[in-house]
PDB file of C-alpha atoms in Angstrom:
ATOM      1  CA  UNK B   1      19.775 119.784 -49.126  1.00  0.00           C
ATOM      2  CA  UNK B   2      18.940 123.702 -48.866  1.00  0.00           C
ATOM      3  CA  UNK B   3      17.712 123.746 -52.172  1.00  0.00           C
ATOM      4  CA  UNK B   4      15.350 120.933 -51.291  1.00  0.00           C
ATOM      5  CA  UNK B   5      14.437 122.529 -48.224  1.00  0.00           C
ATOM      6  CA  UNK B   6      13.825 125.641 -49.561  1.00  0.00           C
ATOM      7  CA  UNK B   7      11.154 124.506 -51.976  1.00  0.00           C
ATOM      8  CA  UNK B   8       9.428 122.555 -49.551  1.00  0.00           C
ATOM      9  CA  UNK B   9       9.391 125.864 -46.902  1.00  0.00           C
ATOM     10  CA  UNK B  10       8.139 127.761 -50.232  1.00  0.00           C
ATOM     11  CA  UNK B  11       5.724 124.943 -51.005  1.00  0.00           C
ATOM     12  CA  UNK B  12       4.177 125.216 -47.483  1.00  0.00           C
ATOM     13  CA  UNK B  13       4.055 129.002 -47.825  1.00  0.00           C
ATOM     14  CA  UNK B  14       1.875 129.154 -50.964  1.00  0.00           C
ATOM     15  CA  UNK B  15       0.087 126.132 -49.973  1.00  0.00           C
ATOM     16  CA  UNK B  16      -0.967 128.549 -46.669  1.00  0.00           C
ATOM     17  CA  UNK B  17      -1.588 131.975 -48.479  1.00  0.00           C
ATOM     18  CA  UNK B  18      -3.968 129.481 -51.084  1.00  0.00           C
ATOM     19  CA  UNK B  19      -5.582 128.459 -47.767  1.00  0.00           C
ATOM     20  CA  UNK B  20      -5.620 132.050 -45.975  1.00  0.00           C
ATOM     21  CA  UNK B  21      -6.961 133.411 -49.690  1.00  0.00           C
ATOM     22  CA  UNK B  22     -10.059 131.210 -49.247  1.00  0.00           C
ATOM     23  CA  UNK B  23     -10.466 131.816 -45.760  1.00  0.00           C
ATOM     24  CA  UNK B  24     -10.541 135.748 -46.571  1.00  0.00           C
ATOM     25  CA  UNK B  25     -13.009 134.852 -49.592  1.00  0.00           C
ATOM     26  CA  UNK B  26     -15.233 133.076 -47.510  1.00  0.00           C
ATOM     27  CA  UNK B  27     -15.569 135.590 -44.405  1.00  0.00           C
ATOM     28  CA  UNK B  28     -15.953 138.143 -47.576  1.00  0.00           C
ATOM     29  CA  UNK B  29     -18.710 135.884 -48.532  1.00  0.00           C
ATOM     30  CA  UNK B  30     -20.170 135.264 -45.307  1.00  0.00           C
ATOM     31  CA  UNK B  31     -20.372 138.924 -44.040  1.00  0.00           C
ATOM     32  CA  UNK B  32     -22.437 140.217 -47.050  1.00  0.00           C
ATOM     33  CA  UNK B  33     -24.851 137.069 -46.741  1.00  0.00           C
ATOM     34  CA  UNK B  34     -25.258 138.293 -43.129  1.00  0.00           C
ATOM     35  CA  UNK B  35     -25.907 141.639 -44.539  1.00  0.00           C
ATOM     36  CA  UNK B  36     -27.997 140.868 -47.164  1.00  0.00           C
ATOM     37  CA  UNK B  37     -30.144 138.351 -44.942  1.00  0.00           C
ATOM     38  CA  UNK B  38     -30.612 141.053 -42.591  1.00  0.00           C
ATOM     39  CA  UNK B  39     -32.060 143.528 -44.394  1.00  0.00           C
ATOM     40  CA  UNK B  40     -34.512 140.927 -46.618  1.00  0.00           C
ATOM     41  CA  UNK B  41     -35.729 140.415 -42.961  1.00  0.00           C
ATOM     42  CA  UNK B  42     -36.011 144.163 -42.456  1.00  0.00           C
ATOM     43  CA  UNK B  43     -39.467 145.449 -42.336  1.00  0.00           C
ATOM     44  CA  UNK B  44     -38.545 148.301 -45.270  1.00  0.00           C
ATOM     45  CA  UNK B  45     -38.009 145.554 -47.528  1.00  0.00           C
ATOM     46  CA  UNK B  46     -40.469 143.213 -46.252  1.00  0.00           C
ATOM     47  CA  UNK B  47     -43.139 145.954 -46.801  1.00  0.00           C
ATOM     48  CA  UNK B  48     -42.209 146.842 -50.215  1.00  0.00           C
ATOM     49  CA  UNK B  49     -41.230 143.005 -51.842  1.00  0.00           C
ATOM     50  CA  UNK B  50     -41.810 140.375 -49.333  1.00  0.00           C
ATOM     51  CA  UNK B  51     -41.945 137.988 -52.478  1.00  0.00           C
ATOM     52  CA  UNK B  52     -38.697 138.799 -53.421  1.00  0.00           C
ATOM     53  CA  UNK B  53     -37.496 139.027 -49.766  1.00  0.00           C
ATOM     54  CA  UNK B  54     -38.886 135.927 -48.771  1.00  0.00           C
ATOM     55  CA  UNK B  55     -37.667 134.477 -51.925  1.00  0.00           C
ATOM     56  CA  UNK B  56     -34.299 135.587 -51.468  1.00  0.00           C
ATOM     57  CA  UNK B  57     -33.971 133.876 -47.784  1.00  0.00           C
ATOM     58  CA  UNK B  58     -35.652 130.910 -48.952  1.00  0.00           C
ATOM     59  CA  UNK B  59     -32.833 129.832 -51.157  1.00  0.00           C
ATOM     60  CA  UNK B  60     -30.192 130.662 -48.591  1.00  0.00           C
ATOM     61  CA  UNK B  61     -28.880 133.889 -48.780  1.00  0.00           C
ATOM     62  CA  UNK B  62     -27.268 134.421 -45.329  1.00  0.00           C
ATOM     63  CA  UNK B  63     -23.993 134.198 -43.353  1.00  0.00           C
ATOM     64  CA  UNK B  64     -21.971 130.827 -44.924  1.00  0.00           C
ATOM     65  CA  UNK B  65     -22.978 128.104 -42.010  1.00  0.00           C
ATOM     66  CA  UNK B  66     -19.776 126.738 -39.802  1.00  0.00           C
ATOM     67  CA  UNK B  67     -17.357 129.761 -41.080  1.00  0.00           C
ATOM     68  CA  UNK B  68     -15.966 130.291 -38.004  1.00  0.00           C
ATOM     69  CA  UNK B  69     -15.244 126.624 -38.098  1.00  0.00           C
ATOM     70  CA  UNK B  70     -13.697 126.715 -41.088  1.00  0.00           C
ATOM     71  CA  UNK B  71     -11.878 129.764 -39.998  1.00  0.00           C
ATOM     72  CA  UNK B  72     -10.202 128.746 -37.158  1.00  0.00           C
ATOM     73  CA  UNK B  73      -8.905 125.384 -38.371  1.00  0.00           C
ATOM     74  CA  UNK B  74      -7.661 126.711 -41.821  1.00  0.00           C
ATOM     75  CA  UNK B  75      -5.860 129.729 -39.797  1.00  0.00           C
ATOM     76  CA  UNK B  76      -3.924 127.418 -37.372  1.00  0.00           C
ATOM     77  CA  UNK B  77      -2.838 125.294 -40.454  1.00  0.00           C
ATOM     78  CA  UNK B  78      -2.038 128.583 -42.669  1.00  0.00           C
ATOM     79  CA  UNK B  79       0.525 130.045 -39.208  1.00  0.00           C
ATOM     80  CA  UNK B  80       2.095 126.944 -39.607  1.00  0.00           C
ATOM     81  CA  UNK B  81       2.710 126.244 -43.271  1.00  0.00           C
ATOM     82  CA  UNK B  82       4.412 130.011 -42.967  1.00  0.00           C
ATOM     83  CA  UNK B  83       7.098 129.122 -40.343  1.00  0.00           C
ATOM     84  CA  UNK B  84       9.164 127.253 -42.695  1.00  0.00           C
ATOM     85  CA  UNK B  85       9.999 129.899 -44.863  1.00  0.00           C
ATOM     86  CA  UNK B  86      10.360 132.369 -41.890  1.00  0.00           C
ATOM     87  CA  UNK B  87      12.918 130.012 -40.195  1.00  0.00           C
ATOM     88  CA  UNK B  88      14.973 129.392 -43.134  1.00  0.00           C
ATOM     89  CA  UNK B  89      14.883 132.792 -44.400  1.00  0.00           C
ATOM     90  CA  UNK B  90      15.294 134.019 -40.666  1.00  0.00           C
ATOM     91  CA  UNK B  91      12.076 136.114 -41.522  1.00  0.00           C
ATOM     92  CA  UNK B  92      11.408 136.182 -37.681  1.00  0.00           C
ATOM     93  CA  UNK B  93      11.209 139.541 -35.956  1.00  0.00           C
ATOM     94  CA  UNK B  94      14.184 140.010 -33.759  1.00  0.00           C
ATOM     95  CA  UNK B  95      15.149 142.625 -31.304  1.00  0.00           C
ATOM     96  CA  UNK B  96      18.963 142.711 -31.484  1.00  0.00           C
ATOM     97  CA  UNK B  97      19.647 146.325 -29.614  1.00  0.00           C
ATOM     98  CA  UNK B  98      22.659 145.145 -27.783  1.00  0.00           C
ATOM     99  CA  UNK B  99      23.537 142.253 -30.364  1.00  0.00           C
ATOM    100  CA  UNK B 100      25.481 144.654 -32.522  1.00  0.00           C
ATOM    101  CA  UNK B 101      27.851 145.337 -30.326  1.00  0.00           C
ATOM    102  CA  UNK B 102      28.732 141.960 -29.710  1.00  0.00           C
ATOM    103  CA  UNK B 103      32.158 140.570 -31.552  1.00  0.00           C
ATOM    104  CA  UNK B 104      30.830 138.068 -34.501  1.00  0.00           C
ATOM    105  CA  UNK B 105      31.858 135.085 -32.684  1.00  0.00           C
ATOM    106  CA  UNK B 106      29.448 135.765 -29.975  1.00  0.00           C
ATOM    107  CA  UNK B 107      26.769 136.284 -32.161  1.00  0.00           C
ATOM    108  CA  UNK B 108      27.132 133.046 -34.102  1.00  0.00           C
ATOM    109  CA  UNK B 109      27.349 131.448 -30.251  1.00  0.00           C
ATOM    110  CA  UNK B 110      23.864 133.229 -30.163  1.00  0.00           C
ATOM    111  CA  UNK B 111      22.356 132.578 -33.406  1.00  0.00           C
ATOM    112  CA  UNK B 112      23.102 128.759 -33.179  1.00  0.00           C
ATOM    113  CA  UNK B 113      21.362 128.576 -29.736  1.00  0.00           C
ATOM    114  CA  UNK B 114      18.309 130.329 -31.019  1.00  0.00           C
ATOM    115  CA  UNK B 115      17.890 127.754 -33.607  1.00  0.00           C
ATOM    116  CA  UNK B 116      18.739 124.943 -31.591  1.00  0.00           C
ATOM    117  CA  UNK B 117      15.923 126.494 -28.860  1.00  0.00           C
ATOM    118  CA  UNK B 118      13.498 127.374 -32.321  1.00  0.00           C
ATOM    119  CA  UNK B 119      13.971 123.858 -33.154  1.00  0.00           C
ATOM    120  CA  UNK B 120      13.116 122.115 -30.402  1.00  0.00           C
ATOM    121  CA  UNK B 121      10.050 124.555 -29.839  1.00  0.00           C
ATOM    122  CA  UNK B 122       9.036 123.406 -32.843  1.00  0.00           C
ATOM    123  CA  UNK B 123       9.160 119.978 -32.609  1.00  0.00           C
ATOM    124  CA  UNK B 124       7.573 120.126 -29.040  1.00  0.00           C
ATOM    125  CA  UNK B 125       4.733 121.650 -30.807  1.00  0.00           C
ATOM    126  CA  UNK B 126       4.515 119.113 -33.592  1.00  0.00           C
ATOM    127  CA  UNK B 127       4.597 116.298 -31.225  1.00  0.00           C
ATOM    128  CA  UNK B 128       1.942 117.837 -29.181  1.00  0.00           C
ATOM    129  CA  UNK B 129      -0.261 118.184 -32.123  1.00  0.00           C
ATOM    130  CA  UNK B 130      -0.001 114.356 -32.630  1.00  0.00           C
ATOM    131  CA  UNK B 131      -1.063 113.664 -29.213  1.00  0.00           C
ATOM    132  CA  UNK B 132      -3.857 116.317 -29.839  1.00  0.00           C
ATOM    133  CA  UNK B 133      -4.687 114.575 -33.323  1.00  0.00           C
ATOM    134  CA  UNK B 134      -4.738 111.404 -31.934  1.00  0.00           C
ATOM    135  CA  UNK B 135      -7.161 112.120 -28.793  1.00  0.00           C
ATOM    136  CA  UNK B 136      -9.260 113.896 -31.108  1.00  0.00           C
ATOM    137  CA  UNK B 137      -9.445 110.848 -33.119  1.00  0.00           C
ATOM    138  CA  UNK B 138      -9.982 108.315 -30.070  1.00  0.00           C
ATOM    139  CA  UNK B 139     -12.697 110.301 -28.892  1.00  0.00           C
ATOM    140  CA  UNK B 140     -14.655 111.017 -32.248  1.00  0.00           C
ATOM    141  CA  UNK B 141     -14.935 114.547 -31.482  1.00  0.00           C
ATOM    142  CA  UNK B 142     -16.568 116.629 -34.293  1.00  0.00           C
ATOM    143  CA  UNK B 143     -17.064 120.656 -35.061  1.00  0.00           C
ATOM    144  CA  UNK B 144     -20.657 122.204 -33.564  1.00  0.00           C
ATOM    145  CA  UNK B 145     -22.206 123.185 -36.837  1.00  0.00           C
ATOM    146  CA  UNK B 146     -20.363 121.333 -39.968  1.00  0.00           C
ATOM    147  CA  UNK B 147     -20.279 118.522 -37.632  1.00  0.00           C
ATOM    148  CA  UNK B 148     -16.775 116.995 -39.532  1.00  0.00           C
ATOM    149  CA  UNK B 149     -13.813 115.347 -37.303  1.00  0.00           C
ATOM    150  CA  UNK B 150     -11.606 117.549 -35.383  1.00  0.00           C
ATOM    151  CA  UNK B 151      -8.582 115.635 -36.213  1.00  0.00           C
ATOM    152  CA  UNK B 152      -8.787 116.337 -39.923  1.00  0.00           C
ATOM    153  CA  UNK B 153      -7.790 120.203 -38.450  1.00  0.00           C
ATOM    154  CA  UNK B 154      -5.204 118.815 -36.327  1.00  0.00           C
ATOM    155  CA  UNK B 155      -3.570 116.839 -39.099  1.00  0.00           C
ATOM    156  CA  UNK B 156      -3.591 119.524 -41.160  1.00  0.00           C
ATOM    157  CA  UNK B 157      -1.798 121.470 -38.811  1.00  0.00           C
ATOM    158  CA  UNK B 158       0.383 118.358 -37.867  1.00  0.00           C
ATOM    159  CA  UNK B 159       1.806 118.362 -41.534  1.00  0.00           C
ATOM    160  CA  UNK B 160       2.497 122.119 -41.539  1.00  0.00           C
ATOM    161  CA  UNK B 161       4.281 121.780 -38.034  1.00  0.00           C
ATOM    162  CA  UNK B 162       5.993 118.341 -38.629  1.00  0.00           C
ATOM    163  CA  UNK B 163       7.558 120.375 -41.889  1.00  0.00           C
ATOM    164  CA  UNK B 164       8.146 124.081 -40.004  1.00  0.00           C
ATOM    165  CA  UNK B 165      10.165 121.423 -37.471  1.00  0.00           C
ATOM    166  CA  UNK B 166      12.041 119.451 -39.762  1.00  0.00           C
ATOM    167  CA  UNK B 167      13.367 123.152 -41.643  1.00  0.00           C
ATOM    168  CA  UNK B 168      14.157 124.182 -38.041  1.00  0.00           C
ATOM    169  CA  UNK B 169      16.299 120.892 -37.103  1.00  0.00           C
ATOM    170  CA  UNK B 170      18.184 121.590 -40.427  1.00  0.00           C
ATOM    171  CA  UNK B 171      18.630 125.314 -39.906  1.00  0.00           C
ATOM    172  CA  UNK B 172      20.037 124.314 -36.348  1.00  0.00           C
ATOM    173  CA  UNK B 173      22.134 121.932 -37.615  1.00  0.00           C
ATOM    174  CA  UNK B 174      23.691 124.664 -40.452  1.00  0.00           C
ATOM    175  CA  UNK B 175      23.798 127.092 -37.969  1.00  0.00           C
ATOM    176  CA  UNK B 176      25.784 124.713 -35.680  1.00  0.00           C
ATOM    177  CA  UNK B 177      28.337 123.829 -38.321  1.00  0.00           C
ATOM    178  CA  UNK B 178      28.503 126.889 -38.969  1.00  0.00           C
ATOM    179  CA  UNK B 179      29.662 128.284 -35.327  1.00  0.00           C
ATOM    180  CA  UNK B 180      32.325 125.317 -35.036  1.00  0.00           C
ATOM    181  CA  UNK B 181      33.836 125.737 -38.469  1.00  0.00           C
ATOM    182  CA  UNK B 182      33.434 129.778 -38.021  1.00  0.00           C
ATOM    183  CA  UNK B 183      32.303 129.619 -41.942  1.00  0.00           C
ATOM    184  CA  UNK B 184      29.048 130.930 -43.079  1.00  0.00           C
ATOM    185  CA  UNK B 185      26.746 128.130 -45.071  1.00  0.00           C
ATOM    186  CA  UNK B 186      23.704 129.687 -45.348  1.00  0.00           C
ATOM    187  CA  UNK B 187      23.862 133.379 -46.206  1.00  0.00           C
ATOM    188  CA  UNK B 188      20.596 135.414 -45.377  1.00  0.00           C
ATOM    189  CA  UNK B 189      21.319 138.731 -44.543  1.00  0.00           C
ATOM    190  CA  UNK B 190      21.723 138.596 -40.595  1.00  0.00           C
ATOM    191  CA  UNK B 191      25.267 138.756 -40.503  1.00  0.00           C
ATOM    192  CA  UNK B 192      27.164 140.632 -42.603  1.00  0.00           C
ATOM    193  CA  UNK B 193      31.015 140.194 -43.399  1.00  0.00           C
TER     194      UNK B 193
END
């Protein structure tokens, strides 16, 4: 079962840096076509080549229309297709200043209720989403500019989260077993022996 969870949480992961890559490529894209479009308007360039200037602008050199559209859904899908792999790697940050002191027993106590909290977190989120998606849907709602269905954001999303909570119900069921039967299943680094 880790094994198949782990390529799934890795799956998810690439799947989101492919999806963060193009974001980054198209805001790369976008800012020099503002550039660009601003100074073929400027008046230097306007004096000297208007042809070319006018040209230019009139096949569409300019900012990439609906980025910040395609921005903001493809971010919200990328932060969840990462959590997988940070909760089953236990990537999260964590501020354990007094945790070290604690005898290992208590820690395990703590570690089991932080997934068991993650978890549920998780798939409070996921189930929100689906409510989200499916009001989105009901109501036909569509972006400003690109004018394509909210939802399709939300589901993306919904898949990302629906998978980031069904790692974190496993990882709080390992961690779990692993407090009751004081044996460690999944070693990642946290605690050491």
């Amino acid at each position: 079962m880790y094994r198949f969870m782990m390529r799934l949480a890795r799956f998810m992961a690439a799947l989101g840096g492919a999806v963060l890559t193009f974001l980054i490529l198209l805001t790369c894209v976008s800012i020099a076509g503002r550039l660009l479009n601003g100074i073929l308007h400027s008046d230097a360039v306007q004096s000297v080549a208007p042809g070319f200037a006018n040209w230019a602008i009139g096949i569409g050199i300019g900012p990439v229309n609906g980025d910040f559209e395609l921005v903001e859904a493809g971010v919200a899908f990328a932060i969840f297709a990462f959590l997988p792999l940070c909760q089953i790697t236990a990537g999260h940050a964590s501020v354990d200043v007094f945790a070290s002191m604690f005898p290992k027993g208590v820690n395990r106590f703590l570690r089991m209720v932080t997934e068991i909290v993650f978890a549920a977190v998780l798939v409070l989120i996921a189930v929100q989403l689906a409510q989200g998606m499916l009001a989105k849907m009901k109501h036909g709602e569509t972006s400003f500019l690109l004018q394509f269905p909210v939802w399709w954001a939300y589901g993306a999303s919904l898949l990302a989260a629906t998978v980031a909570a069904l790692v974190g119900l496993y990882m709080a069921a390992i961690r779990t077993y692993e407090f009751f039967t004081r044996r460690i299943v999944i070693w990642d680094g946290v605690e050491a022996e």
